[in-house]
mmCIF file of C-alpha atoms in Angstrom:
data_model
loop_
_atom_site.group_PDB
_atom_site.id
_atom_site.type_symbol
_atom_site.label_atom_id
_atom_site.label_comp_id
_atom_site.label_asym_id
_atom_site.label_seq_id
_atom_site.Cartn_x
_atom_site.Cartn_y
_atom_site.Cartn_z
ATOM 1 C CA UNK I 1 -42.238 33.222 22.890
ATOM 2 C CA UNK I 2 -40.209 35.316 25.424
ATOM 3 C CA UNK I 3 -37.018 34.612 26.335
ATOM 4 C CA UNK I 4 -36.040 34.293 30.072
ATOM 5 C CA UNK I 5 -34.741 37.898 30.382
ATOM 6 C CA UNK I 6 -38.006 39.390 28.246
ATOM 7 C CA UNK I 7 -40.048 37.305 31.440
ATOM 8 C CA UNK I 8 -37.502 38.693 34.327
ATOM 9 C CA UNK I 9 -38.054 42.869 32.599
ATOM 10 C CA UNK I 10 -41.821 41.752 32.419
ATOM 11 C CA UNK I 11 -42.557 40.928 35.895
ATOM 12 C CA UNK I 12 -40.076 43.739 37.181
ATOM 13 C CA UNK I 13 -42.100 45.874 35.357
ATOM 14 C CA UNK I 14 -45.018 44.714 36.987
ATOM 15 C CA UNK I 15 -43.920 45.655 40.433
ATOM 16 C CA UNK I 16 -43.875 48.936 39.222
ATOM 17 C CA UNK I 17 -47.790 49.513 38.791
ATOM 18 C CA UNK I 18 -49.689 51.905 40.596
ATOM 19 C CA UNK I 19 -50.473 50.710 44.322
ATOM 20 C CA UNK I 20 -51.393 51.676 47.403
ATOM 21 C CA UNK I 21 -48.674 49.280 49.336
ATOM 22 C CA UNK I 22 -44.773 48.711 49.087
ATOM 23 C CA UNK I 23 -43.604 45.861 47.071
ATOM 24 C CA UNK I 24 -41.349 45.292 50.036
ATOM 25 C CA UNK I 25 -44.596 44.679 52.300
ATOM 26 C CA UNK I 26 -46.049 41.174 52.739
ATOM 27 C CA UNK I 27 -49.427 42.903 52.118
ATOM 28 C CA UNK I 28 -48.097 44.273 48.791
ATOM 29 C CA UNK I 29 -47.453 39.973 47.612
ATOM 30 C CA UNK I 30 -51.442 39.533 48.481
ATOM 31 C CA UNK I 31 -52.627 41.928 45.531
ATOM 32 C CA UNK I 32 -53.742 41.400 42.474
ATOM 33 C CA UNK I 33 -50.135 42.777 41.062
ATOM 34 C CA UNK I 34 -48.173 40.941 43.632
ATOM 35 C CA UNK I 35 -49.434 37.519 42.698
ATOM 36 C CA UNK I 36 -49.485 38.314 38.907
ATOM 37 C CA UNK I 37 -45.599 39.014 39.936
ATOM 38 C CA UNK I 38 -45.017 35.847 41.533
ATOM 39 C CA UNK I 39 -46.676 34.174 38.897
ATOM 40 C CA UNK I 40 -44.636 36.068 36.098
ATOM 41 C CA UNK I 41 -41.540 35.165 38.121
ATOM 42 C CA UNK I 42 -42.056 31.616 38.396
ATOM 43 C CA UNK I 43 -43.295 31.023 34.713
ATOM 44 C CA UNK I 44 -39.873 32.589 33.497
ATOM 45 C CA UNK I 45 -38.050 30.642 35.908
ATOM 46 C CA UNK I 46 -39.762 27.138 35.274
ATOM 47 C CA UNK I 47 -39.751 28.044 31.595
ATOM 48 C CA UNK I 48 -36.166 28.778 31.589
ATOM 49 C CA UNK I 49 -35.388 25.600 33.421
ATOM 50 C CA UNK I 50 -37.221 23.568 30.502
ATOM 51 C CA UNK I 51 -35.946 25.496 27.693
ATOM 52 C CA UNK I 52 -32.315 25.265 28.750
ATOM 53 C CA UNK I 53 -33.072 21.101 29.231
ATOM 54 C CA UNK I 54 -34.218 20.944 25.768
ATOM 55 C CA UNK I 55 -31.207 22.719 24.423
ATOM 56 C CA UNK I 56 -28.748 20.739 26.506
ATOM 57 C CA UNK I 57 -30.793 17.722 24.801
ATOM 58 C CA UNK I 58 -30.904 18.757 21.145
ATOM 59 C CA UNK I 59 -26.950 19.695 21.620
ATOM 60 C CA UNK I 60 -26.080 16.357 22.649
ATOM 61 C CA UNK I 61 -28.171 14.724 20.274
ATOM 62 C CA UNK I 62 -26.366 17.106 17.551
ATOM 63 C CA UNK I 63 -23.045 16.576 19.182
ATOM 64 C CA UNK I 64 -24.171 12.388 18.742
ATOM 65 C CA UNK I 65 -24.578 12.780 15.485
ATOM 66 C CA UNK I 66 -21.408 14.683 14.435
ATOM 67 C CA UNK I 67 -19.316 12.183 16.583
ATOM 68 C CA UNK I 68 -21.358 9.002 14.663
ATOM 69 C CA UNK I 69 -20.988 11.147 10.819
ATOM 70 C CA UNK I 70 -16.947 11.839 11.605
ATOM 71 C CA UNK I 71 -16.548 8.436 13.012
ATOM 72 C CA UNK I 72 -18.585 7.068 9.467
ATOM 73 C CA UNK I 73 -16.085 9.552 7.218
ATOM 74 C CA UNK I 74 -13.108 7.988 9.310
ATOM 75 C CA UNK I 75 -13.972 4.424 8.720
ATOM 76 C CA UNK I 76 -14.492 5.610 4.869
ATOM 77 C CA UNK I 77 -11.766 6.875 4.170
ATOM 78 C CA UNK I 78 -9.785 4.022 5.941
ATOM 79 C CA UNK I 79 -11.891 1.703 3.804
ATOM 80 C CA UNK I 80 -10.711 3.481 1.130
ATOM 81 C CA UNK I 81 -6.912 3.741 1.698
ATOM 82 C CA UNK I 82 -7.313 -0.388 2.465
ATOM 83 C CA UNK I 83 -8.380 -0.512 -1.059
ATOM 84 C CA UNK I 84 -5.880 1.294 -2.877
ATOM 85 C CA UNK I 85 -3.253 -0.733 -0.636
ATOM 86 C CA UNK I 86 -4.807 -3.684 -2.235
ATOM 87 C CA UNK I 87 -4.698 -2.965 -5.383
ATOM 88 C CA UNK I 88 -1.096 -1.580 -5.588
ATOM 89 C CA UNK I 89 -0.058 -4.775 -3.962
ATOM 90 C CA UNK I 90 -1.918 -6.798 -6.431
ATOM 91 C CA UNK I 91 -0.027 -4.496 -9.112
ATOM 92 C CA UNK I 92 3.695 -5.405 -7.924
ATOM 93 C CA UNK I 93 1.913 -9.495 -7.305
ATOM 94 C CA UNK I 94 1.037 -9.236 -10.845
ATOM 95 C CA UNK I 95 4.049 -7.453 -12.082
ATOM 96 C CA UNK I 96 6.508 -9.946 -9.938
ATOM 97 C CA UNK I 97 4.571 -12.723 -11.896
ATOM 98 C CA UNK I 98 5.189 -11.450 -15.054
ATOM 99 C CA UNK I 99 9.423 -11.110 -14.503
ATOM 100 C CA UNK I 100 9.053 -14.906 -13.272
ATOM 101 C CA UNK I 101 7.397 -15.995 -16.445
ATOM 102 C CA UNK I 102 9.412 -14.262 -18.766
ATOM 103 C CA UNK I 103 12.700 -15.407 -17.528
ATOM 104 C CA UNK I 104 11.498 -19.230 -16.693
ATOM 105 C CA UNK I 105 10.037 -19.178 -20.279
ATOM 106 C CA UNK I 106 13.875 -18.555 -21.310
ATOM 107 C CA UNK I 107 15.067 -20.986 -18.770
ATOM 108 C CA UNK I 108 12.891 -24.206 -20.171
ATOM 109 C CA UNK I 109 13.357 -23.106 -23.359
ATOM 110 C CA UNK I 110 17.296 -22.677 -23.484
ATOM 111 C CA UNK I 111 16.631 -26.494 -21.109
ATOM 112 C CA UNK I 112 14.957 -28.224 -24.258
ATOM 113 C CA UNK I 113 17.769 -26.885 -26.463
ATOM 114 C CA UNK I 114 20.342 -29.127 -24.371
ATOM 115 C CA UNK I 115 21.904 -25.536 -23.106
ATOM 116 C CA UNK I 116 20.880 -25.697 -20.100
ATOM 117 C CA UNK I 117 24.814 -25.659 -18.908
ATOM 118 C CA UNK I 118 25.662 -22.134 -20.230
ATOM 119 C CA UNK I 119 26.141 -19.334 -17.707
ATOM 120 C CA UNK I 120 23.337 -18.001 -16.203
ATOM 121 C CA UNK I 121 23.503 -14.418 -17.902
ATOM 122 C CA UNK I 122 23.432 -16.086 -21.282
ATOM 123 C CA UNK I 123 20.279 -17.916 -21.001
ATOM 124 C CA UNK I 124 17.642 -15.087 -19.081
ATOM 125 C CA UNK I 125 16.685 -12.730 -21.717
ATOM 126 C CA UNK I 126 16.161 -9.310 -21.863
ATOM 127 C CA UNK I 127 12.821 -8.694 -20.519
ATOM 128 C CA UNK I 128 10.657 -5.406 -22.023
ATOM 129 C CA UNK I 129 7.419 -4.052 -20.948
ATOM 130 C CA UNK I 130 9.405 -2.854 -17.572
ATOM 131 C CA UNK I 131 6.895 -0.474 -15.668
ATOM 132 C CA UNK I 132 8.399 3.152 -16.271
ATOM 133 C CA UNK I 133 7.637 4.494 -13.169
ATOM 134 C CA UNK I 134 7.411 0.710 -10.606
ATOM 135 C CA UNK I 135 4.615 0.630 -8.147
ATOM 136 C CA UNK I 136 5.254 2.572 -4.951
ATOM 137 C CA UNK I 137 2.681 2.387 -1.711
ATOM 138 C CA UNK I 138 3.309 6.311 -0.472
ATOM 139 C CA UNK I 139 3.241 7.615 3.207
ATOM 140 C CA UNK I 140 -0.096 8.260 3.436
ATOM 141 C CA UNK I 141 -1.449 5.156 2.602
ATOM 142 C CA UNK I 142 1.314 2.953 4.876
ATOM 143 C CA UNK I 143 -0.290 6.090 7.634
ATOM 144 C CA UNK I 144 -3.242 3.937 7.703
ATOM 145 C CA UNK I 145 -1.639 1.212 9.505
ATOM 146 C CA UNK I 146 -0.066 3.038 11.962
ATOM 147 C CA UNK I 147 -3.556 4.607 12.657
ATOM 148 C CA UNK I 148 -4.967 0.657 12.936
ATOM 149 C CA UNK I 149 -1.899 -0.001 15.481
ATOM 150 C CA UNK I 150 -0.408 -2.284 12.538
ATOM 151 C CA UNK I 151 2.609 -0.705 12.899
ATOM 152 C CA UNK I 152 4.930 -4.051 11.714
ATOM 153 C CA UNK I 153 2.591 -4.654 8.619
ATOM 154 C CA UNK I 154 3.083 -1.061 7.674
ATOM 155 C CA UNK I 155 6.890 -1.799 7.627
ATOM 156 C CA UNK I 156 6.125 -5.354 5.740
ATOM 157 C CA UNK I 157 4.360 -3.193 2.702
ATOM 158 C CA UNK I 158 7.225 -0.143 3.017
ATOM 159 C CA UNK I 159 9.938 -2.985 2.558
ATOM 160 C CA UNK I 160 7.876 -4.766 0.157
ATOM 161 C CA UNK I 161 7.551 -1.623 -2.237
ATOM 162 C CA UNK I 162 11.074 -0.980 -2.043
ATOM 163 C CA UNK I 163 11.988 -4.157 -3.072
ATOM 164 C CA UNK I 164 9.841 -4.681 -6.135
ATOM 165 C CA UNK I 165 11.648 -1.048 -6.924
ATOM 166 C CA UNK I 166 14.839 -1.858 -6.526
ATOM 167 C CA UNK I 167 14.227 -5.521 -8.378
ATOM 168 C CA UNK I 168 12.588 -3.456 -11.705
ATOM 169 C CA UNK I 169 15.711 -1.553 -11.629
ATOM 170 C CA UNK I 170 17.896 -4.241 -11.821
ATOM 171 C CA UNK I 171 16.320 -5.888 -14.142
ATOM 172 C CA UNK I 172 16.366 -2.828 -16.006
ATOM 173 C CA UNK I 173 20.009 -3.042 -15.941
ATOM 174 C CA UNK I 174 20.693 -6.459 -16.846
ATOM 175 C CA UNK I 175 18.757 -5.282 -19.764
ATOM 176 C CA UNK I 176 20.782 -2.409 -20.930
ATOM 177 C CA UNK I 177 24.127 -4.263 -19.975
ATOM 178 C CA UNK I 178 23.524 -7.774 -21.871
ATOM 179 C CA UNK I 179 22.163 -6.103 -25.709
ATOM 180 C CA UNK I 180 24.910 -3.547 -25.198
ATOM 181 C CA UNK I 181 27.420 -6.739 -25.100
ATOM 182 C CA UNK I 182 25.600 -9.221 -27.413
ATOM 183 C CA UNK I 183 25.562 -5.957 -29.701
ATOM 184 C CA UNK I 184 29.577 -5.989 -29.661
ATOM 185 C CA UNK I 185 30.051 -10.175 -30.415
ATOM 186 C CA UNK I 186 28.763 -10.871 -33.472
ATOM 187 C CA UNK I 187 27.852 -14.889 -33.507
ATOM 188 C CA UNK I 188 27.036 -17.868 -35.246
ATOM 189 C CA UNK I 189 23.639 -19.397 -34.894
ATOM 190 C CA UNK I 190 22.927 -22.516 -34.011
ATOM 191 C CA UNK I 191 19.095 -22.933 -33.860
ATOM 192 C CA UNK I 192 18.248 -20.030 -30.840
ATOM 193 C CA UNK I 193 21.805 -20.053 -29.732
ATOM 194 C CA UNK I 194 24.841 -17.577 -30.473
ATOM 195 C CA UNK I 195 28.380 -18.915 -30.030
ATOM 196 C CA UNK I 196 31.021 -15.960 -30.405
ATOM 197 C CA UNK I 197 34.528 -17.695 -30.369
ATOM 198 C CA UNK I 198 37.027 -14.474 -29.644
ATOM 199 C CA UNK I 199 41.091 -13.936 -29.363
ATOM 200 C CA UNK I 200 42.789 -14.076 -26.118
ATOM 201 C CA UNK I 201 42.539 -10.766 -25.797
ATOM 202 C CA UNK I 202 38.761 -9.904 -27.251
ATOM 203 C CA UNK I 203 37.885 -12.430 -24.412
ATOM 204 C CA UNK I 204 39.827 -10.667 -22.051
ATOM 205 C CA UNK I 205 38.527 -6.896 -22.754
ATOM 206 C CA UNK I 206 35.038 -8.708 -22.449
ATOM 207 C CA UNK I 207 35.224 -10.922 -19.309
ATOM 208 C CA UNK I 208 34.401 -8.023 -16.798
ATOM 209 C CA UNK I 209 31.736 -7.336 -18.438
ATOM 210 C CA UNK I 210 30.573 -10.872 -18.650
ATOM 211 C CA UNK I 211 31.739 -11.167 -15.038
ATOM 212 C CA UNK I 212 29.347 -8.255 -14.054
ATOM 213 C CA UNK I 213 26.496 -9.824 -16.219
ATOM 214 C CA UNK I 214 26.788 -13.326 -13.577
ATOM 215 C CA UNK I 215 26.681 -11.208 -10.824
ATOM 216 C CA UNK I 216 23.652 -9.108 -12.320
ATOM 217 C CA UNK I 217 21.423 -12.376 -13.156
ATOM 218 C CA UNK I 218 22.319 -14.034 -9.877
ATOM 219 C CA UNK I 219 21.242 -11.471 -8.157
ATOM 220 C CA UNK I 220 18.072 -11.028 -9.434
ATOM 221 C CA UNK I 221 17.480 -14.685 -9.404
ATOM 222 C CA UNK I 222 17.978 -14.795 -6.221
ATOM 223 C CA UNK I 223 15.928 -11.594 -5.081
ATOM 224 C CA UNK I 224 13.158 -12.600 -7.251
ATOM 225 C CA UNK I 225 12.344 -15.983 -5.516
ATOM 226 C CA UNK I 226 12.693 -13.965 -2.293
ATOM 227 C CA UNK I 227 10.603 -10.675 -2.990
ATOM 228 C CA UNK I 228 7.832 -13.473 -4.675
ATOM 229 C CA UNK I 229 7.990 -15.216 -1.493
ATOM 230 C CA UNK I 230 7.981 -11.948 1.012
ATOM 231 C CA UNK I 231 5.154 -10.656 -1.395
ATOM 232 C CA UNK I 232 2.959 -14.138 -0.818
ATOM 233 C CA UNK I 233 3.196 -13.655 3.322
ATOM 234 C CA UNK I 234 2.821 -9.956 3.114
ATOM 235 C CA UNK I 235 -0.365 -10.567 0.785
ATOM 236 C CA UNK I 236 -2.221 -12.693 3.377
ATOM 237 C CA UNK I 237 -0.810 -11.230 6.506
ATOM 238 C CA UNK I 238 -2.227 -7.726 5.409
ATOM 239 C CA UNK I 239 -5.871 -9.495 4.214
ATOM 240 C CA UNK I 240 -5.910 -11.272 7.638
ATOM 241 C CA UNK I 241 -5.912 -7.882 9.176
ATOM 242 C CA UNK I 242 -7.906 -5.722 6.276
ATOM 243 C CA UNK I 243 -10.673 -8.485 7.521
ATOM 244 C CA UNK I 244 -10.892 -8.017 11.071
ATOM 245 C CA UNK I 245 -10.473 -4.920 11.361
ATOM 246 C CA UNK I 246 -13.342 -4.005 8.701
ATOM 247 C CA UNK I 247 -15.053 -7.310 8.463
ATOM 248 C CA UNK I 248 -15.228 -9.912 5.687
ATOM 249 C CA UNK I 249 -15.939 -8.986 2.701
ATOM 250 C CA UNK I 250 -15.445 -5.227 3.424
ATOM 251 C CA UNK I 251 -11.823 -4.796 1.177
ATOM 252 C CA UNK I 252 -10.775 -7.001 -1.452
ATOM 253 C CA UNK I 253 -8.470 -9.681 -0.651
ATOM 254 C CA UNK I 254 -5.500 -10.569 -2.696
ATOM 255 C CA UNK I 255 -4.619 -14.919 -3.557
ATOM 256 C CA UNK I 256 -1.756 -16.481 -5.339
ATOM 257 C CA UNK I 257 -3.122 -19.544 -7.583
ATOM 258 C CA UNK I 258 -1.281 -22.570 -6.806
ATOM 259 C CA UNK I 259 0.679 -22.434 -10.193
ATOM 260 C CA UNK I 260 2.578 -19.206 -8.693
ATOM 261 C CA UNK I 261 4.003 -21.354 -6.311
ATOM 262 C CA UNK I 262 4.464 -24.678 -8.749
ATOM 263 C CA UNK I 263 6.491 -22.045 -11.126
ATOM 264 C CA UNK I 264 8.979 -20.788 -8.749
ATOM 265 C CA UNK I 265 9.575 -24.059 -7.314
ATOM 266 C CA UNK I 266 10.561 -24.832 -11.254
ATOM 267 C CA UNK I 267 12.731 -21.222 -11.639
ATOM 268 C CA UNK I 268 14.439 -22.722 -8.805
ATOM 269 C CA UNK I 269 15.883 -25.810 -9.767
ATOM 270 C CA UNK I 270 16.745 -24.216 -13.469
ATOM 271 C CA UNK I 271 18.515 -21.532 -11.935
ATOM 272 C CA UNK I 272 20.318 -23.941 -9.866
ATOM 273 C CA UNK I 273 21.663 -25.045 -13.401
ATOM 274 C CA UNK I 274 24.497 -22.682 -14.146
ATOM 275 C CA UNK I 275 27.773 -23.416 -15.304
ATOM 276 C CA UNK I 276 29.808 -23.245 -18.922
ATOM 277 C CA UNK I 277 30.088 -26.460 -21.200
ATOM 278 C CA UNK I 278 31.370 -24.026 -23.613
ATOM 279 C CA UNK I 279 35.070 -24.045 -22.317
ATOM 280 C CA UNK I 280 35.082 -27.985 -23.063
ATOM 281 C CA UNK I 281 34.958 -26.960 -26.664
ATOM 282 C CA UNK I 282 36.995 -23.546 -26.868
ATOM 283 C CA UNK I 283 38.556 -21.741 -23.881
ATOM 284 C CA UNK I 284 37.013 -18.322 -25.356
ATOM 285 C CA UNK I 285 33.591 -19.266 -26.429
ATOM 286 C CA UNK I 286 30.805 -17.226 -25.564
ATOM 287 C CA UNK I 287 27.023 -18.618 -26.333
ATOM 288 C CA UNK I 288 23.978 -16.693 -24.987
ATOM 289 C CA UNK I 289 20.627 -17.695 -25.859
ATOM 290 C CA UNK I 290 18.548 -15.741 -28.334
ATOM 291 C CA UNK I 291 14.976 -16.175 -28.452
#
């Protein structure tokens, strides 16, 4: 098929044919060649005009589809990011559980043993199976939610990540700092419980440190029943929002069983039990609990 410019050379061409009148004559548009002219002329023209609408057509249909693919890859790849959100949160959830159970599990159990009264230091245990490297939600996920105009929930999960860090790390700590002391007083057993009764001045050179342990498992106590709550608001307020802005069912959804909640109502009020009966029976006894 010719283009619009083979059509235009075709019917110029045309003019140029033998003939007996001048193709600037009126008589010249009556012959054969003028009207085959004309006719060339207007074909190109007309057929111009429809091939350009088709074109403008088929480009906006292909410009329709791009627009519909990218907006499909966008809403992917969001999708996507929602998920992996999800599942880091359910991670540190799981993780946060695990540092609850561990340490009410020493609580109850140093409870049953009537030493419920020691300091708090000496009755949380060390915990192990610490995550190396503790569950971070990077930039370009938290990105996400800035895109979806969830700006404060973006700051929610950023604060919520750095907590569960900084709480592993402690904990990590408290670790290192209580076997490195219960490693320096030998004791006497009494079922689960060591009693180390020192000098004056043993007790002395190991009160800061003791001092610094209170402070340590306080601390976490105290963080732990507040990143476990923060966690629990964060959880649903992010699902809440996961769901309408990609529908139900469209991203997992994290939920605490009731027991989470039952269990840290429990930590709680054992935590809430600290003191030192000890001193009643020597003024430089030291018990921590054992198993």
């Amino acid at each position: 098929m010719k283009n619009f410019q083979e059509s235009i050379l075709d019917a110029i061409g045309r003019f140029l044919i033998s003939d007996t009148k001048s193709i600037w004559s009126l008589e010249y548009w009556t012959t054969d060649s003028g009207i085959t002219a004309v006719s060339t002329l207007i074909g190109a023209v007309v057929g111009a005009g429809i091939a350009g609408s088709i074109q403008a057509l088929v480009s906006r249909q292909e410009f329709s589809r791009n627009r519909a693919q990218a907006e499909g890859d966008r809403l992917e790849k969001q999708k996507a990011a929602a998920v992996k959100i999800t599942a880091k949160v359910f991670t540190i959830s799981n993780q946060l559980y695990s540092i609850l159970a561990t340490f009410l599990d020493a609580l109850e159990e140093a409870r049953a043993g009537g030493n419920q009264n020691i300091a708090l230091w000496q009755r949380l245990l060390p915990i192990s199976g610490l995550p190396l490297n503790p569950t971070r939600i990077d930039e370009d996920e938290i990105a996400l939610l800035f895109v979806m105009r969830k700006g404060q929930t973006a700051t929610d999960l950023m604060l919520l990540s750095e907590k569960f860090y900084s709480l592993v790390e402690a904990v990590r700590t408290f670790n290192e700092r209580r076997t490195q002391l219960t490693d320096v007083m030998p004791a006497s057993m009494t079922g689960a419980l060591g009693t180390t009764i020192l000098t004056e001045d043993q007790y002395r050179a190991v009160a800061p440190r003791m001092h610094e342990l209170t402070v340590l498992a306080e601390g976490i106590s105290e963080a732990l029943v507040e990143d476990i709550d923060y966690t629990i608001a964060t959880v649903e307020k992010i699902g809440q929002e996961f769901e309408a802005h990609f529908g139900r069912g469209a991203v997992p959804i994290a939920n605490f069983p009731p027991i989470v909640q039952e269990r840290l109502e429990r930590f709680k009020a054992l935590i809430a039990e600290n003191g030192s009966s000890m001193e009643a029976v020597h003024p430089y006894a030291s018990s921590f609990w054992t198993v």
